[in-house]
């Protein structure tokens, strides 16, 4: 899950850097589908964890029934005084034995329940972090798509009003070039001023 969050953050940073680049409207829909798929995967993870711990509980029951109880009964029988009629005392023996066996079973099952809760809590926390990151990413994508759509609509309106084909990319390139030249010119003026001040 941490890898998914890191990937989302990387994609978010990438989108922020290239927000001026063209982002297809389908990107927003695709990201929504990815987020929905992650939700399904989280539910699958929870189901797998529950299945795993249910199987472990079954193994605990098998251990109690097939190993612990026979050994416990054998030990218990060895402590019964000779000459005791076991069949007649069986109800009393069971009353003595079953609480001990049930405590052992409950103890082992309780440990498994605690571990299950810890794993599911960790999964839920990771998924909550993922949801927060993916929501931020979805908002960034949606904003970028809306911005591109708004730019396209504005350009179409300008072209409709002026009846000309305006190349916005070319205009932006000229403006960037002009700003760079202006910056270079100011830099030269500052160097001249510095040289004059240094000569005084």
C-alpha positions as protocol buffer text, in pm:
chain_id: "A"
residue {
  index: 1
  type: UNK
  ca { x: 0 y: 0 z: 0 }
}
residue {
  index: 2
  type: UNK
  ca { x: 294 y: 235 z: 72 }
}
residue {
  index: 3
  type: UNK
  ca { x: 417 y: 172 z: -282 }
}
residue {
  index: 4
  type: UNK
  ca { x: 77 y: 273 z: -421 }
}
residue {
  index: 5
  type: UNK
  ca { x: 80 y: 595 z: -216 }
}
residue {
  index: 6
  type: UNK
  ca { x: 433 y: 678 z: -336 }
}
residue {
  index: 7
  type: UNK
  ca { x: 325 y: 611 z: -694 }
}
residue {
  index: 8
  type: UNK
  ca { x: 24 y: 838 z: -653 }
}
residue {
  index: 9
  type: UNK
  ca { x: 240 y: 1116 z: -513 }
}
residue {
  index: 10
  type: UNK
  ca { x: 487 y: 1077 z: -799 }
}
residue {
  index: 11
  type: UNK
  ca { x: 203 y: 1098 z: -1051 }
}
residue {
  index: 12
  type: UNK
  ca { x: 61 y: 1402 z: -870 }
}
residue {
  index: 13
  type: UNK
  ca { x: 398 y: 1579 z: -885 }
}
residue {
  index: 14
  type: UNK
  ca { x: 433 y: 1485 z: -1251 }
}
residue {
  index: 15
  type: UNK
  ca { x: 88 y: 1627 z: -1327 }
}
residue {
  index: 16
  type: UNK
  ca { x: 178 y: 1944 z: -1140 }
}
residue {
  index: 17
  type: UNK
  ca { x: 495 y: 1983 z: -1344 }
}
residue {
  index: 18
  type: UNK
  ca { x: 328 y: 1918 z: -1678 }
}
residue {
  index: 19
  type: UNK
  ca { x: -2 y: 2089 z: -1602 }
}
residue {
  index: 20
  type: UNK
  ca { x: 52 y: 2306 z: -1907 }
}
residue {
  index: 21
  type: UNK
  ca { x: 78 y: 1995 z: -2124 }
}
residue {
  index: 22
  type: UNK
  ca { x: -228 y: 1841 z: -2281 }
}
residue {
  index: 23
  type: UNK
  ca { x: -421 y: 1611 z: -2044 }
}
residue {
  index: 24
  type: UNK
  ca { x: -694 y: 1405 z: -2211 }
}
residue {
  index: 25
  type: UNK
  ca { x: -1038 y: 1425 z: -2049 }
}
residue {
  index: 26
  type: UNK
  ca { x: -1036 y: 1044 z: -2030 }
}
residue {
  index: 27
  type: UNK
  ca { x: -754 y: 1066 z: -1769 }
}
residue {
  index: 28
  type: UNK
  ca { x: -1005 y: 1173 z: -1501 }
}
residue {
  index: 29
  type: UNK
  ca { x: -1230 y: 877 z: -1581 }
}
residue {
  index: 30
  type: UNK
  ca { x: -936 y: 638 z: -1588 }
}
residue {
  index: 31
  type: UNK
  ca { x: -810 y: 757 z: -1249 }
}
residue {
  index: 32
  type: UNK
  ca { x: -1160 y: 711 z: -1103 }
}
residue {
  index: 33
  type: UNK
  ca { x: -1162 y: 353 z: -1229 }
}
residue {
  index: 34
  type: UNK
  ca { x: -818 y: 292 z: -1075 }
}
residue {
  index: 35
  type: UNK
  ca { x: -941 y: 430 z: -741 }
}
residue {
  index: 36
  type: UNK
  ca { x: -1252 y: 210 z: -756 }
}
residue {
  index: 37
  type: UNK
  ca { x: -1035 y: -94 z: -839 }
}
residue {
  index: 38
  type: UNK
  ca { x: -816 y: -16 z: -536 }
}
residue {
  index: 39
  type: UNK
  ca { x: -1131 y: -21 z: -320 }
}
residue {
  index: 40
  type: UNK
  ca { x: -1216 y: -366 z: -455 }
}
residue {
  index: 41
  type: UNK
  ca { x: -861 y: -482 z: -388 }
}
residue {
  index: 42
  type: UNK
  ca { x: -884 y: -356 z: -29 }
}
residue {
  index: 43
  type: UNK
  ca { x: -1206 y: -553 z: 24 }
}
residue {
  index: 44
  type: UNK
  ca { x: -1035 y: -858 z: -126 }
}
residue {
  index: 45
  type: UNK
  ca { x: -740 y: -814 z: 113 }
}
residue {
  index: 46
  type: UNK
  ca { x: -979 y: -801 z: 411 }
}
residue {
  index: 47
  type: UNK
  ca { x: -1159 y: -1114 z: 286 }
}
residue {
  index: 48
  type: UNK
  ca { x: -826 y: -1297 z: 244 }
}
residue {
  index: 49
  type: UNK
  ca { x: -713 y: -1199 z: 594 }
}
residue {
  index: 50
  type: UNK
  ca { x: -1043 y: -1325 z: 739 }
}
residue {
  index: 51
  type: UNK
  ca { x: -1013 y: -1649 z: 543 }
}
residue {
  index: 52
  type: UNK
  ca { x: -654 y: -1697 z: 662 }
}
residue {
  index: 53
  type: UNK
  ca { x: -746 y: -1648 z: 1028 }
}
residue {
  index: 54
  type: UNK
  ca { x: -1058 y: -1866 z: 997 }
}
residue {
  index: 55
  type: UNK
  ca { x: -833 y: -2144 z: 865 }
}
residue {
  index: 56
  type: UNK
  ca { x: -594 y: -2090 z: 1156 }
}
residue {
  index: 57
  type: UNK
  ca { x: -884 y: -2115 z: 1400 }
}
residue {
  index: 58
  type: UNK
  ca { x: -986 y: -2442 z: 1236 }
}
residue {
  index: 59
  type: UNK
  ca { x: -631 y: -2568 z: 1283 }
}
residue {
  index: 60
  type: UNK
  ca { x: -644 y: -2468 z: 1650 }
}
residue {
  index: 61
  type: UNK
  ca { x: -967 y: -2667 z: 1688 }
}
residue {
  index: 62
  type: UNK
  ca { x: -806 y: -2965 z: 1514 }
}
residue {
  index: 63
  type: UNK
  ca { x: -505 y: -2937 z: 1747 }
}
residue {
  index: 64
  type: UNK
  ca { x: -728 y: -2919 z: 2056 }
}
residue {
  index: 65
  type: UNK
  ca { x: -950 y: -3211 z: 1945 }
}
residue {
  index: 66
  type: UNK
  ca { x: -682 y: -3442 z: 1800 }
}
residue {
  index: 67
  type: UNK
  ca { x: -374 y: -3374 z: 2011 }
}
residue {
  index: 68
  type: UNK
  ca { x: -442 y: -3167 z: 2321 }
}
residue {
  index: 69
  type: UNK
  ca { x: -757 y: -3349 z: 2444 }
}
residue {
  index: 70
  type: UNK
  ca { x: -618 y: -3706 z: 2403 }
}
residue {
  index: 71
  type: UNK
  ca { x: -296 y: -3612 z: 2581 }
}
residue {
  index: 72
  type: UNK
  ca { x: -483 y: -3421 z: 2852 }
}
residue {
  index: 73
  type: UNK
  ca { x: -723 y: -3713 z: 2909 }
}
residue {
  index: 74
  type: UNK
  ca { x: -430 y: -3958 z: 2927 }
}
residue {
  index: 75
  type: UNK
  ca { x: -260 y: -3741 z: 3189 }
}
residue {
  index: 76
  type: UNK
  ca { x: -588 y: -3701 z: 3376 }
}
residue {
  index: 77
  type: UNK
  ca { x: -655 y: -4077 z: 3375 }
}
residue {
  index: 78
  type: UNK
  ca { x: -309 y: -4143 z: 3518 }
}
residue {
  index: 79
  type: UNK
  ca { x: -407 y: -3933 z: 3822 }
}
residue {
  index: 80
  type: UNK
  ca { x: -731 y: -4125 z: 3890 }
}
residue {
  index: 81
  type: UNK
  ca { x: -691 y: -4359 z: 4188 }
}
residue {
  index: 82
  type: UNK
  ca { x: -679 y: -4729 z: 4103 }
}
residue {
  index: 83
  type: UNK
  ca { x: -1010 y: -4911 z: 4137 }
}
residue {
  index: 84
  type: UNK
  ca { x: -1218 y: -4606 z: 4038 }
}
residue {
  index: 85
  type: UNK
  ca { x: -1505 y: -4689 z: 3800 }
}
residue {
  index: 86
  type: UNK
  ca { x: -1427 y: -4445 z: 3517 }
}
residue {
  index: 87
  type: UNK
  ca { x: -1760 y: -4500 z: 3338 }
}
residue {
  index: 88
  type: UNK
  ca { x: -1953 y: -4414 z: 3654 }
}
residue {
  index: 89
  type: UNK
  ca { x: -1733 y: -4109 z: 3721 }
}
residue {
  index: 90
  type: UNK
  ca { x: -1733 y: -3990 z: 3358 }
}
residue {
  index: 91
  type: UNK
  ca { x: -1982 y: -3702 z: 3414 }
}
residue {
  index: 92
  type: UNK
  ca { x: -1768 y: -3570 z: 3700 }
}
residue {
  index: 93
  type: UNK
  ca { x: -1450 y: -3620 z: 3499 }
}
residue {
  index: 94
  type: UNK
  ca { x: -1595 y: -3422 z: 3207 }
}
residue {
  index: 95
  type: UNK
  ca { x: -1702 y: -3143 z: 3444 }
}
residue {
  index: 96
  type: UNK
  ca { x: -1342 y: -3122 z: 3564 }
}
residue {
  index: 97
  type: UNK
  ca { x: -1175 y: -3159 z: 3225 }
}
residue {
  index: 98
  type: UNK
  ca { x: -1389 y: -2948 z: 2990 }
}
residue {
  index: 99
  type: UNK
  ca { x: -1333 y: -2606 z: 3159 }
}
residue {
  index: 100
  type: UNK
  ca { x: -955 y: -2655 z: 3131 }
}
residue {
  index: 101
  type: UNK
  ca { x: -982 y: -2759 z: 2767 }
}
residue {
  index: 102
  type: UNK
  ca { x: -1218 y: -2471 z: 2684 }
}
residue {
  index: 103
  type: UNK
  ca { x: -984 y: -2218 z: 2854 }
}
residue {
  index: 104
  type: UNK
  ca { x: -696 y: -2347 z: 2639 }
}
residue {
  index: 105
  type: UNK
  ca { x: -911 y: -2326 z: 2324 }
}
residue {
  index: 106
  type: UNK
  ca { x: -1035 y: -1975 z: 2413 }
}
residue {
  index: 107
  type: UNK
  ca { x: -681 y: -1858 z: 2485 }
}
residue {
  index: 108
  type: UNK
  ca { x: -550 y: -1973 z: 2147 }
}
residue {
  index: 109
  type: UNK
  ca { x: -856 y: -1842 z: 1961 }
}
residue {
  index: 110
  type: UNK
  ca { x: -826 y: -1509 z: 2145 }
}
residue {
  index: 111
  type: UNK
  ca { x: -465 y: -1469 z: 2030 }
}
residue {
  index: 112
  type: UNK
  ca { x: -574 y: -1527 z: 1672 }
}
residue {
  index: 113
  type: UNK
  ca { x: -858 y: -1274 z: 1704 }
}
residue {
  index: 114
  type: UNK
  ca { x: -613 y: -1015 z: 1839 }
}
residue {
  index: 115
  type: UNK
  ca { x: -373 y: -1076 z: 1549 }
}
residue {
  index: 116
  type: UNK
  ca { x: -660 y: -1057 z: 1298 }
}
residue {
  index: 117
  type: UNK
  ca { x: -772 y: -722 z: 1441 }
}
residue {
  index: 118
  type: UNK
  ca { x: -417 y: -584 z: 1423 }
}
residue {
  index: 119
  type: UNK
  ca { x: -372 y: -687 z: 1059 }
}
residue {
  index: 120
  type: UNK
  ca { x: -711 y: -550 z: 952 }
}
residue {
  index: 121
  type: UNK
  ca { x: -650 y: -224 z: 1140 }
}
residue {
  index: 122
  type: UNK
  ca { x: -317 y: -185 z: 962 }
}
residue {
  index: 123
  type: UNK
  ca { x: -480 y: -254 z: 624 }
}
residue {
  index: 124
  type: UNK
  ca { x: -757 y: -3 z: 694 }
}
residue {
  index: 125
  type: UNK
  ca { x: -508 y: 267 z: 797 }
}
residue {
  index: 126
  type: UNK
  ca { x: -301 y: 211 z: 481 }
}
residue {
  index: 127
  type: UNK
  ca { x: -615 y: 222 z: 268 }
}
residue {
  index: 128
  type: UNK
  ca { x: -732 y: 544 z: 436 }
}
residue {
  index: 129
  type: UNK
  ca { x: -394 y: 701 z: 349 }
}
residue {
  index: 130
  type: UNK
  ca { x: -429 y: 575 z: -7 }
}
residue {
  index: 131
  type: UNK
  ca { x: -782 y: 720 z: -32 }
}
residue {
  index: 132
  type: UNK
  ca { x: -659 y: 1059 z: 84 }
}
residue {
  index: 133
  type: UNK
  ca { x: -371 y: 1059 z: -165 }
}
residue {
  index: 134
  type: UNK
  ca { x: -588 y: 933 z: -450 }
}
residue {
  index: 135
  type: UNK
  ca { x: -855 y: 1195 z: -374 }
}
residue {
  index: 136
  type: UNK
  ca { x: -589 y: 1467 z: -398 }
}
residue {
  index: 137
  type: UNK
  ca { x: -464 y: 1318 z: -724 }
}
residue {
  index: 138
  type: UNK
  ca { x: -818 y: 1296 z: -864 }
}
residue {
  index: 139
  type: UNK
  ca { x: -878 y: 1663 z: -778 }
}
residue {
  index: 140
  type: UNK
  ca { x: -551 y: 1762 z: -950 }
}
residue {
  index: 141
  type: UNK
  ca { x: -640 y: 1566 z: -1262 }
}
residue {
  index: 142
  type: UNK
  ca { x: -994 y: 1703 z: -1270 }
}
residue {
  index: 143
  type: UNK
  ca { x: -864 y: 2059 z: -1226 }
}
residue {
  index: 144
  type: UNK
  ca { x: -606 y: 2013 z: -1503 }
}
residue {
  index: 145
  type: UNK
  ca { x: -870 y: 1870 z: -1739 }
}
residue {
  index: 146
  type: UNK
  ca { x: -1109 y: 2157 z: -1658 }
}
residue {
  index: 147
  type: UNK
  ca { x: -830 y: 2409 z: -1715 }
}
residue {
  index: 148
  type: UNK
  ca { x: -747 y: 2257 z: -2053 }
}
residue {
  index: 149
  type: UNK
  ca { x: -1116 y: 2255 z: -2147 }
}
residue {
  index: 150
  type: UNK
  ca { x: -1150 y: 2617 z: -2037 }
}
residue {
  index: 151
  type: UNK
  ca { x: -842 y: 2715 z: -2240 }
}
residue {
  index: 152
  type: UNK
  ca { x: -983 y: 2537 z: -2546 }
}
residue {
  index: 153
  type: UNK
  ca { x: -1321 y: 2708 z: -2503 }
}
residue {
  index: 154
  type: UNK
  ca { x: -1157 y: 3052 z: -2462 }
}
residue {
  index: 155
  type: UNK
  ca { x: -938 y: 2998 z: -2769 }
}
residue {
  index: 156
  type: UNK
  ca { x: -1244 y: 2890 z: -2970 }
}
residue {
  index: 157
  type: UNK
  ca { x: -1430 y: 3203 z: -2860 }
}
residue {
  index: 158
  type: UNK
  ca { x: -1134 y: 3428 z: -2952 }
}
residue {
  index: 159
  type: UNK
  ca { x: -1105 y: 3263 z: -3292 }
}
residue {
  index: 160
  type: UNK
  ca { x: -1480 y: 3297 z: -3344 }
}
residue {
  index: 161
  type: UNK
  ca { x: -1473 y: 3670 z: -3255 }
}
residue {
  index: 162
  type: UNK
  ca { x: -1159 y: 3757 z: -3454 }
}
residue {
  index: 163
  type: UNK
  ca { x: -1229 y: 3516 z: -3741 }
}
residue {
  index: 164
  type: UNK
  ca { x: -860 y: 3427 z: -3732 }
}
residue {
  index: 165
  type: UNK
  ca { x: -661 y: 3119 z: -3645 }
}
residue {
  index: 166
  type: UNK
  ca { x: -453 y: 3212 z: -3340 }
}
residue {
  index: 167
  type: UNK
  ca { x: -161 y: 2988 z: -3245 }
}
residue {
  index: 168
  type: UNK
  ca { x: -149 y: 3022 z: -2867 }
}
residue {
  index: 169
  type: UNK
  ca { x: 159 y: 2804 z: -2840 }
}
residue {
  index: 170
  type: UNK
  ca { x: 349 y: 3027 z: -3080 }
}
residue {
  index: 171
  type: UNK
  ca { x: 242 y: 3340 z: -2889 }
}
residue {
  index: 172
  type: UNK
  ca { x: 353 y: 3182 z: -2560 }
}
residue {
  index: 173
  type: UNK
  ca { x: 689 y: 3096 z: -2720 }
}
residue {
  index: 174
  type: UNK
  ca { x: 739 y: 3456 z: -2838 }
}
residue {
  index: 175
  type: UNK
  ca { x: 649 y: 3589 z: -2492 }
}
residue {
  index: 176
  type: UNK
  ca { x: 895 y: 3350 z: -2327 }
}
residue {
  index: 177
  type: UNK
  ca { x: 1166 y: 3456 z: -2572 }
}
residue {
  index: 178
  type: UNK
  ca { x: 1091 y: 3825 z: -2506 }
}
residue {
  index: 179
  type: UNK
  ca { x: 1105 y: 3775 z: -2130 }
}
residue {
  index: 180
  type: UNK
  ca { x: 1439 y: 3595 z: -2159 }
}
residue {
  index: 181
  type: UNK
  ca { x: 1583 y: 3875 z: -2376 }
}
residue {
  index: 182
  type: UNK
  ca { x: 1451 y: 4139 z: -2136 }
}
residue {
  index: 183
  type: UNK
  ca { x: 1603 y: 3952 z: -1844 }
}
residue {
  index: 184
  type: UNK
  ca { x: 1937 y: 3931 z: -2024 }
}
residue {
  index: 185
  type: UNK
  ca { x: 1921 y: 4306 z: -2096 }
}
residue {
  index: 186
  type: UNK
  ca { x: 1857 y: 4389 z: -1730 }
}
residue {
  index: 187
  type: UNK
  ca { x: 2140 y: 4157 z: -1631 }
}
residue {
  index: 188
  type: UNK
  ca { x: 2377 y: 4351 z: -1860 }
}
residue {
  index: 189
  type: UNK
  ca { x: 2259 y: 4684 z: -1713 }
}
residue {
  index: 190
  type: UNK
  ca { x: 2319 y: 4556 z: -1361 }
}
residue {
  index: 191
  type: UNK
  ca { x: 2671 y: 4449 z: -1456 }
}
residue {
  index: 192
  type: UNK
  ca { x: 2742 y: 4795 z: -1605 }
}
residue {
  index: 193
  type: UNK
  ca { x: 2605 y: 4963 z: -1290 }
}
residue {
  index: 194
  type: UNK
  ca { x: 2818 y: 4732 z: -1075 }
}
residue {
  index: 195
  type: UNK
  ca { x: 3125 y: 4812 z: -1280 }
}
residue {
  index: 196
  type: UNK
  ca { x: 3059 y: 5188 z: -1251 }
}
residue {
  index: 197
  type: UNK
  ca { x: 3007 y: 5163 z: -875 }
}
residue {
  index: 198
  type: UNK
  ca { x: 3324 y: 4958 z: -846 }
}
residue {
  index: 199
  type: UNK
  ca { x: 3523 y: 5229 z: -1026 }
}
residue {
  index: 200
  type: UNK
  ca { x: 3406 y: 5512 z: -794 }
}
